[in-house]
mmCIF file of C-alpha atoms in Angstrom:
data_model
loop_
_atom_site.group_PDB
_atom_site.id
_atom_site.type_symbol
_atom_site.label_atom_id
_atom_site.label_comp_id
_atom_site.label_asym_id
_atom_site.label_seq_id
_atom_site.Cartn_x
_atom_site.Cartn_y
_atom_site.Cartn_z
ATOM 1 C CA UNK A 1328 -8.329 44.308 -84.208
ATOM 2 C CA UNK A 1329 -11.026 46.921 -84.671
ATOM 3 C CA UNK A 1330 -11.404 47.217 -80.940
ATOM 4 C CA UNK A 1331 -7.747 47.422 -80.061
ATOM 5 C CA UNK A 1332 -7.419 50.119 -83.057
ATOM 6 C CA UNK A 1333 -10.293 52.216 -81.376
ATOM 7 C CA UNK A 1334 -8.997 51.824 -77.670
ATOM 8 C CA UNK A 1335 -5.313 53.026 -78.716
ATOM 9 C CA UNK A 1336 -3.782 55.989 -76.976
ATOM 10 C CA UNK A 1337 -1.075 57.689 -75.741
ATOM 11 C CA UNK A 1338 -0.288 58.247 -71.515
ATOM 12 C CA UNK A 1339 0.768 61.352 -70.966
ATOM 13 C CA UNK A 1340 1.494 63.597 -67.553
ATOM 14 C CA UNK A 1341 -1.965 65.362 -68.167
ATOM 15 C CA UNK A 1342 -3.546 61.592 -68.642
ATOM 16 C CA UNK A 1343 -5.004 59.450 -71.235
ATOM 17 C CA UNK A 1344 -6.323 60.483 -74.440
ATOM 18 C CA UNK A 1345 -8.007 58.358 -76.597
ATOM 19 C CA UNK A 1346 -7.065 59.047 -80.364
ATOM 20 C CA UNK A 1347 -10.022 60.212 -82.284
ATOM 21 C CA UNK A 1348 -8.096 60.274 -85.382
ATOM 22 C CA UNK A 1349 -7.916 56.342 -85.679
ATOM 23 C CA UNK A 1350 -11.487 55.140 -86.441
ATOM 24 C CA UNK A 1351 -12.605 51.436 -87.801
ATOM 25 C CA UNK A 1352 -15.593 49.886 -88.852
ATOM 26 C CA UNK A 1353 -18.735 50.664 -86.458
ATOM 27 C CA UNK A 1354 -19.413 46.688 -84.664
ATOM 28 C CA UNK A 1355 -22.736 47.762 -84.461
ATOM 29 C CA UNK A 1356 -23.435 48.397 -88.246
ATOM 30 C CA UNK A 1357 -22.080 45.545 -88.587
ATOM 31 C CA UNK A 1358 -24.953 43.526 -86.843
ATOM 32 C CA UNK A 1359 -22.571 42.050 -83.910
ATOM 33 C CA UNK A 1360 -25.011 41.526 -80.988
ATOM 34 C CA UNK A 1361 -24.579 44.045 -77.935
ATOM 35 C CA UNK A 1362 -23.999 40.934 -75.805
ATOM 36 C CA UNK A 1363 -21.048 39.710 -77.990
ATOM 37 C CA UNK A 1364 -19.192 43.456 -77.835
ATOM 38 C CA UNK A 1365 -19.593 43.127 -74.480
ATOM 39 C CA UNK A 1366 -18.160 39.788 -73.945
ATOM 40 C CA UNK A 1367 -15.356 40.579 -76.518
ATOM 41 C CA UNK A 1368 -14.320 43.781 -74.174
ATOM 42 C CA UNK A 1369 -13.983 41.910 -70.989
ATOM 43 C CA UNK A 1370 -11.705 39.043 -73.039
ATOM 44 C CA UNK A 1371 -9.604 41.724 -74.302
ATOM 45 C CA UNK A 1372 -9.247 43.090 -71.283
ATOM 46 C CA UNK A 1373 -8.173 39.974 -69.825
ATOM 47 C CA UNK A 1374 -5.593 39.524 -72.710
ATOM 48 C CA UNK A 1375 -4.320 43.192 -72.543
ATOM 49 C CA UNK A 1376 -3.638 42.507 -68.496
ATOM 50 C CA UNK A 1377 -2.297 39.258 -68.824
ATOM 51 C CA UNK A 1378 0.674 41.143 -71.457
ATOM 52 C CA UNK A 1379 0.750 44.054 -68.843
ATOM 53 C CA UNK A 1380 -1.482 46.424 -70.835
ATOM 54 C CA UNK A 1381 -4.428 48.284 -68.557
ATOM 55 C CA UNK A 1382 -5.430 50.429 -71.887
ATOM 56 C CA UNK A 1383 -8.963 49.091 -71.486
ATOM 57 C CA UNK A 1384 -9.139 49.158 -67.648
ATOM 58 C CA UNK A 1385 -8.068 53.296 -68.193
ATOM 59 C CA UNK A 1386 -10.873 53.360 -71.153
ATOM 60 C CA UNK A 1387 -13.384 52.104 -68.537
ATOM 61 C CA UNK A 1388 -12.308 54.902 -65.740
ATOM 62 C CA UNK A 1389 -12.844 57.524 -68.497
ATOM 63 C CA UNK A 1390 -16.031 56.152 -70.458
ATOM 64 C CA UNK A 1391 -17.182 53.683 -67.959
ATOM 65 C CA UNK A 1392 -18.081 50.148 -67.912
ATOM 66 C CA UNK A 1393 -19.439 49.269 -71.142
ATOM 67 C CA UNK A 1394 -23.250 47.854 -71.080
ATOM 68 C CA UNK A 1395 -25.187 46.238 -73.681
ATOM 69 C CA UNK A 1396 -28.367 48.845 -74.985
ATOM 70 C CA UNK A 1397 -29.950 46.222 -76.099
ATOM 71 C CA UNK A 1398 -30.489 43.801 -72.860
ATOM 72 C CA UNK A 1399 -33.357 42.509 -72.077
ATOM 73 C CA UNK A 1400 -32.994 40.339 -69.075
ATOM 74 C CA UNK A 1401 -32.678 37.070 -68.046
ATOM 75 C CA UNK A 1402 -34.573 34.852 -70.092
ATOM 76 C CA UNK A 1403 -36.679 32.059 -68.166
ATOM 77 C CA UNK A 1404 -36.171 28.307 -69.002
ATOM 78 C CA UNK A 1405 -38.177 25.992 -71.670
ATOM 79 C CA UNK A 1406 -41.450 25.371 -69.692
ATOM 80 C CA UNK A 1407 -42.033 21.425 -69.582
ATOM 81 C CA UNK A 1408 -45.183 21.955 -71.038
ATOM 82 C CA UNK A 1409 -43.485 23.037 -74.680
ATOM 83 C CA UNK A 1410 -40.288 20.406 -73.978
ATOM 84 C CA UNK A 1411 -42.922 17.390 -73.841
ATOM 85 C CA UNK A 1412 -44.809 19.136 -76.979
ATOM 86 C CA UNK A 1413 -41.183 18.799 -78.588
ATOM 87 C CA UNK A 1414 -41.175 14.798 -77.453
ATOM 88 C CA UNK A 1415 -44.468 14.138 -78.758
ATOM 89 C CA UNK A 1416 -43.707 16.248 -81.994
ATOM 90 C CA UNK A 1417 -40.230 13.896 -82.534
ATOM 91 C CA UNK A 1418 -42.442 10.404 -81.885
ATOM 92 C CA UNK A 1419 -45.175 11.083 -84.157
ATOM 93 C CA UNK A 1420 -43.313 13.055 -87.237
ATOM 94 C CA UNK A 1421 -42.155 11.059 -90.178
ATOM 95 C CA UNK A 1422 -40.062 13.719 -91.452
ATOM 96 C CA UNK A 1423 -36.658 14.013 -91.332
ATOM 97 C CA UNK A 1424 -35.637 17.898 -91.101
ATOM 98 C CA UNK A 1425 -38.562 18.050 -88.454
ATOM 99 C CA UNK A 1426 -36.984 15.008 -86.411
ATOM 100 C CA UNK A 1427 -33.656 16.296 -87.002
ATOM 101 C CA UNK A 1428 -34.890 20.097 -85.877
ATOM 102 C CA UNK A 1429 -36.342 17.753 -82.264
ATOM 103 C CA UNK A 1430 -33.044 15.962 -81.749
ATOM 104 C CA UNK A 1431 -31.136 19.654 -81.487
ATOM 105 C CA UNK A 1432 -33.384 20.610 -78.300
ATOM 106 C CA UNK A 1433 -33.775 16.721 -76.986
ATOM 107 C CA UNK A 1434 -29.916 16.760 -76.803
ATOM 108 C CA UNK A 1435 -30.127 20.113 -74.513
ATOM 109 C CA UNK A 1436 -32.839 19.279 -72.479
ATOM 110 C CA UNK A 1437 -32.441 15.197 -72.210
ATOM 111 C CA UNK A 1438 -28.659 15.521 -71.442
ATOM 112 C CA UNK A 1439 -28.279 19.285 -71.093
ATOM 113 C CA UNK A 1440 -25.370 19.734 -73.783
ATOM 114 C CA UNK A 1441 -24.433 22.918 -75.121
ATOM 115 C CA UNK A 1442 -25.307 23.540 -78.676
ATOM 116 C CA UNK A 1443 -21.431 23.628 -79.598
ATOM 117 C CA UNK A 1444 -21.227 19.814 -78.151
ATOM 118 C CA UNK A 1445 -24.390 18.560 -79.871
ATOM 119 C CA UNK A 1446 -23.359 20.480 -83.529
ATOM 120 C CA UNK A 1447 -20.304 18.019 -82.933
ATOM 121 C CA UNK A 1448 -21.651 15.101 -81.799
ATOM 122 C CA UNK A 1449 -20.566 11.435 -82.909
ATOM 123 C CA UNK A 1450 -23.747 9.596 -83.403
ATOM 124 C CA UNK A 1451 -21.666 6.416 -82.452
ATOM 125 C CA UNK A 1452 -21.431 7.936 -79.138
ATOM 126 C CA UNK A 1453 -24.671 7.857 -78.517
ATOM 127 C CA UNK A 1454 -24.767 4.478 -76.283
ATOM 128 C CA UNK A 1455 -28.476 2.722 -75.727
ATOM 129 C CA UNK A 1456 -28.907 0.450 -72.569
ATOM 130 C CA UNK A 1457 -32.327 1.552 -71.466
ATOM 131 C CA UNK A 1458 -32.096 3.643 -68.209
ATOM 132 C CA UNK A 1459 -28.191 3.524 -68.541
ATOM 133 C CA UNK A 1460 -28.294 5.305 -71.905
ATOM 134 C CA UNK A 1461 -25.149 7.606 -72.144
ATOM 135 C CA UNK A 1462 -23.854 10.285 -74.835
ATOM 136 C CA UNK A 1463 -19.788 10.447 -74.754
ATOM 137 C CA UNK A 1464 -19.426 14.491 -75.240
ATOM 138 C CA UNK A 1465 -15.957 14.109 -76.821
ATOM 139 C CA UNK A 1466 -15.848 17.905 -78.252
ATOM 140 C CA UNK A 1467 -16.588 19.948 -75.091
ATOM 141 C CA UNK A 1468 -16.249 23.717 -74.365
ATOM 142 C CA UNK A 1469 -12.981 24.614 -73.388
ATOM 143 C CA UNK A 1470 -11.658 21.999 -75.832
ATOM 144 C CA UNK A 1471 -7.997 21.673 -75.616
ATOM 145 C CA UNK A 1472 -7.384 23.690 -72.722
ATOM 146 C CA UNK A 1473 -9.781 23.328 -69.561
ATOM 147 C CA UNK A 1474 -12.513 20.652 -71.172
ATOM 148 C CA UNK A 1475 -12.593 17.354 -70.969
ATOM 149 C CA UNK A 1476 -14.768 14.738 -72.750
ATOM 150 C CA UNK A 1477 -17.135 13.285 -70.186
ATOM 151 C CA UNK A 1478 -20.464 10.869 -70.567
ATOM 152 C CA UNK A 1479 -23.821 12.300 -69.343
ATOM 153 C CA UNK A 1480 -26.678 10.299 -68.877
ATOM 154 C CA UNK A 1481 -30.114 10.917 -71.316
ATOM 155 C CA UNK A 1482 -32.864 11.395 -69.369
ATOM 156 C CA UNK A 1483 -36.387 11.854 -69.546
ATOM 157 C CA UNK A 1484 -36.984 8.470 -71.194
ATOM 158 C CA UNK A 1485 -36.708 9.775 -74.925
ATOM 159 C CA UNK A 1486 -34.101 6.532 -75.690
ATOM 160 C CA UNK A 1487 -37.020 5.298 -78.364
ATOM 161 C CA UNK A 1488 -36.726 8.835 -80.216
ATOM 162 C CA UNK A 1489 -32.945 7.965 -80.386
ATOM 163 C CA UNK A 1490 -33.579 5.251 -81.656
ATOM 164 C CA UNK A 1491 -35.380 6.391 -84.314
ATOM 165 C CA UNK A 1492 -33.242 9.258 -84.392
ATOM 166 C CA UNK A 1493 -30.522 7.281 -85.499
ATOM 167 C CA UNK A 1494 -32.010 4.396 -88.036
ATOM 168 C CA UNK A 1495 -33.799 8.106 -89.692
ATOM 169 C CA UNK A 1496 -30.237 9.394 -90.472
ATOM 170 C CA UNK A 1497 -28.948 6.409 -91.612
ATOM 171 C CA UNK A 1498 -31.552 5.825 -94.516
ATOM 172 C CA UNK A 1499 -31.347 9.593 -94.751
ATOM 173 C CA UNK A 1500 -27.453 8.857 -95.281
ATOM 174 C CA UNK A 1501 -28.122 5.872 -97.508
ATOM 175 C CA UNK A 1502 -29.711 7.853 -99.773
ATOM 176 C CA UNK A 1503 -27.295 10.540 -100.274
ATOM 177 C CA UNK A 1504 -24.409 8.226 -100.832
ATOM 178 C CA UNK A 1505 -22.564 9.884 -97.740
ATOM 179 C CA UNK A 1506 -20.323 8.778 -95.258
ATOM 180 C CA UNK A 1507 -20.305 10.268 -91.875
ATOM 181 C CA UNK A 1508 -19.994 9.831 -88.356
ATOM 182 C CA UNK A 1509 -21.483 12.699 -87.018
ATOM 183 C CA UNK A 1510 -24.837 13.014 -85.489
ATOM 184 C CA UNK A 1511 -25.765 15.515 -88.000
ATOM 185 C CA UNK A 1512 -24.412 15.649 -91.211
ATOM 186 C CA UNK A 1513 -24.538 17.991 -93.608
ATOM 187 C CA UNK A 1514 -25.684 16.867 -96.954
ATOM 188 C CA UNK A 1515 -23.903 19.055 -99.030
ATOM 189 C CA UNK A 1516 -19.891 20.332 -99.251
ATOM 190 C CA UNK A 1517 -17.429 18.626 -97.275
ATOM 191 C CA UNK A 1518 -17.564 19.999 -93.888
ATOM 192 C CA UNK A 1519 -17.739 17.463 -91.049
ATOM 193 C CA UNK A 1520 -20.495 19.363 -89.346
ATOM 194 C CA UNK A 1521 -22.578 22.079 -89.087
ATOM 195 C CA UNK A 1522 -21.432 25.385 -88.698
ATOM 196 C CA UNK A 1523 -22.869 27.306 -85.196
ATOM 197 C CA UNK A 1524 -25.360 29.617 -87.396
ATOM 198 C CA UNK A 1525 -26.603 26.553 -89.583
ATOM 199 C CA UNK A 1526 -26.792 24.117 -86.589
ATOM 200 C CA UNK A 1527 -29.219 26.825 -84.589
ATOM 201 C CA UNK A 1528 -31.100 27.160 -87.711
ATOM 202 C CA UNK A 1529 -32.465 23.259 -87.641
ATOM 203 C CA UNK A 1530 -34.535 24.090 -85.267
ATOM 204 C CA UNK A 1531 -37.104 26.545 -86.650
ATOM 205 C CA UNK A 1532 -39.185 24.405 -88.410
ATOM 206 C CA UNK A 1533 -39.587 22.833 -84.651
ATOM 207 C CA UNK A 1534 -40.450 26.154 -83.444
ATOM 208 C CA UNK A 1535 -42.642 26.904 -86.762
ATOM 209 C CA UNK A 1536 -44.687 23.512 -85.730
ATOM 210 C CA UNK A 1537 -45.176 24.535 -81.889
ATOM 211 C CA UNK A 1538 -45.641 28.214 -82.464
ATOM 212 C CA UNK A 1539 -43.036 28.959 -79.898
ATOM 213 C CA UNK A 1540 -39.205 29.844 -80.329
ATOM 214 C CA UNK A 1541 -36.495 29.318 -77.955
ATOM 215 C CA UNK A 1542 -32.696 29.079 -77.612
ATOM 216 C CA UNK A 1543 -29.945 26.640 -77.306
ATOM 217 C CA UNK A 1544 -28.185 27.549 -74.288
ATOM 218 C CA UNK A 1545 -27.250 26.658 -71.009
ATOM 219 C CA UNK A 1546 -29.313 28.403 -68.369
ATOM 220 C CA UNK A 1547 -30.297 27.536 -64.252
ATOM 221 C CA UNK A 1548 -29.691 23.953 -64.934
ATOM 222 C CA UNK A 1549 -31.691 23.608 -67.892
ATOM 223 C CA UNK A 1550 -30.557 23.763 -71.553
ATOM 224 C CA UNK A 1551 -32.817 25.650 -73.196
ATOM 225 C CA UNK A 1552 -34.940 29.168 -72.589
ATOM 226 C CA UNK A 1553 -37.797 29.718 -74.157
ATOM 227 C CA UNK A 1554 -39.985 33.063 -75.096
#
């Protein structure tokens, strides 16, 4: 709404005039990532065109095309040094939130989900037959419209840190007195899962442990990127 506010104007014979006198909260200020403004513009834009509206195609010819200060270029994938360091990590650990914190980036690089799909993950999808293992994505991107739940195979033969994974959580679950089916549960409140900013928080004590911090997100075929 703020951007739509701040984009409003009036056509006129002389041309296009943005109104100065309409002003909202500054995105910025409000610590909204220069990638995200960006990405909201261009959906807006595809919204305003799709209802006939080319405000934000005219508020490009006058301003130009709006680029992110903040960019820092493409990020380069996980190196497989660090993703084995995270498979040794899960095998030898006997704690939970540092297991749990390995399963987030095994699920990325093993079966290259995004983190949206493994924040809302069944763990009764998870399906073990050795070199046939298989993780039923049920709660894809692009849910309800364009998605569709598929099965992708794990690879890298981390099956035994499912495994464990899974018998983990369900002592973990025992001892909480909680019912759940997903593949990570919050132990507190009632939501089903994780919210995004919660679920890309299990990881740091991962990251803490290796001395290395990375991302959750598709990139070149891989899952993760690292820095």
């Amino acid at each position: 709404m703020v951007l739509v506010v701040a984009l409003n104007g009036r056509p006129s014979e002389e041309g296009y005039y943005p109104r100065h006198d309409v002003k909202g909260p500054n995105r910025r200020s409000m610590r909204i990532s220069e990638s995200t403004i960006s990405k909201d513009l261009s959906q807006l834009n595809q919204l305003f065109l799709w209802v006939g509206n080319h405000e934000i195609e005219t508020f490009r010819a006058f301003g130009g095309v709006y680029r992110p200060h903040a960019y820092t270029g493409r990020k380069r994938p996980m190196s497989n040094d660090v993703i084995d360091r995270v498979y040794e990590l899960a095998r030898e650990t006997d704690r939970w939130d540092v297991l749990r914190g390995c399963m987030t980036v095994i699920l990325c690089c093993s079966c290259g989900l995004r983190l949206q799909e493994a924040r809302q993950l069944y763990a009764d999808d998870i399906v073990l037959l050795g070199d046939r293992s298989v993780v039923h994505v049920e709660h894809v991107k692009g849910e309800g419209t364009w998605g569709e739940p598929r099965n992708v195979l794990i690879m890298d033969g981390v099956e035994d840190i499912f495994r464990k994974y899974l018998g983990m959580r369900a002592e973990v679950l025992r001892e909480h007195g909680i019912e759940s089916r997903a593949m990570f549960p919050p132990l507190k409140g009632d939501a089903e899962f994780y919210c995004q900013q919660s679920f890309g928080r299990l990881k740091k004590v991962v990251e803490d442990i290796l001395g290395t911090k990375f991302e959750l997100r598709p990139v070149a075929g891989h899952s993760v990127r690292g820095s």
